[in-house]
Amino acid sequence: MSDDPEATHERAAVQHMMRRLDGFARGVGLDEAAARGIVEKVVADMLMRTDEERVIEARTRMIEASA
């Protein structure tokens, strides 16, 4: 059962960002499911960007979602 390396990398990126943004997401009032949805969308939309750029974008989207 060979897994697609790109999909594996994307899942790892989502997990890494979720760990980094967990406290932030809770602080703006988002539950884990909402935060994960945002993070997954950011990772998919910004494949060629740095981790920092993706984290900044995810935080922006989380703030917008909480408003």
Coordinates of C-alpha atoms in Angstrom, one line a residue:
M1 CA 0.0 0.0 0.0
S2 CA 2.1 2.8 -1.3
D3 CA 1.1 6.3 -0.3
D4 CA 1.5 9.3 -2.5
P5 CA 4.5 11.3 -1.2
E6 CA 2.8 14.6 -2.0
A7 CA -0.2 13.6 0.0
T8 CA 2.0 12.5 2.9
H9 CA 3.9 15.8 2.8
E10 CA 0.6 17.7 2.8
R11 CA -0.8 15.8 5.8
A12 CA 2.5 16.4 7.7
A13 CA 2.3 20.1 6.9
V14 CA -1.3 20.2 8.2
Q15 CA -0.3 18.5 11.4
H16 CA 2.7 20.8 11.9
M17 CA 0.5 23.9 11.4
M18 CA -2.2 22.6 13.7
R19 CA 0.3 22.2 16.5
R20 CA 1.6 25.7 15.9
L21 CA -1.8 27.3 15.7
D22 CA -3.8 25.4 18.3
G23 CA -3.5 28.0 21.0
F24 CA -4.2 30.8 18.6
A25 CA -7.3 29.1 17.2
R26 CA -8.7 28.6 20.7
G27 CA -7.9 32.1 21.6
V28 CA -10.0 33.5 18.7
G29 CA -12.8 31.1 19.6
L30 CA -12.5 28.4 16.9
D31 CA -13.0 24.8 17.6
E32 CA -10.6 22.2 16.3
A33 CA -12.7 21.2 13.3
A34 CA -13.0 24.8 12.1
A35 CA -9.3 25.4 12.6
R36 CA -8.3 22.2 10.8
G37 CA -10.6 23.2 7.8
I38 CA -8.8 26.5 7.5
V39 CA -5.4 25.0 7.8
E40 CA -6.1 22.3 5.2
K41 CA -7.4 24.9 2.8
V42 CA -4.3 27.2 3.4
V43 CA -1.9 24.3 2.8
A44 CA -3.7 23.3 -0.4
D45 CA -3.9 26.9 -1.7
M46 CA -0.3 27.8 -0.8
L47 CA 1.8 24.7 -1.8
M48 CA 4.8 26.6 -3.0
R49 CA 4.9 29.1 0.0
T50 CA 7.0 28.9 3.1
D51 CA 5.7 27.6 6.4
E52 CA 5.8 31.1 7.8
E53 CA 3.7 32.5 4.9
R54 CA 1.2 29.8 5.4
V55 CA 1.0 30.3 9.2
I56 CA 0.4 34.1 8.6
E57 CA -2.4 33.3 6.1
A58 CA -4.0 30.8 8.4
R59 CA -4.0 33.2 11.3
T60 CA -5.6 35.9 9.1
R61 CA -8.3 33.4 7.9
M62 CA -8.9 32.3 11.5
I63 CA -9.4 35.9 12.6
E64 CA -11.8 36.5 9.7
A65 CA -13.7 33.3 10.6
S66 CA -14.1 34.3 14.2
A67 CA -15.5 37.7 13.5

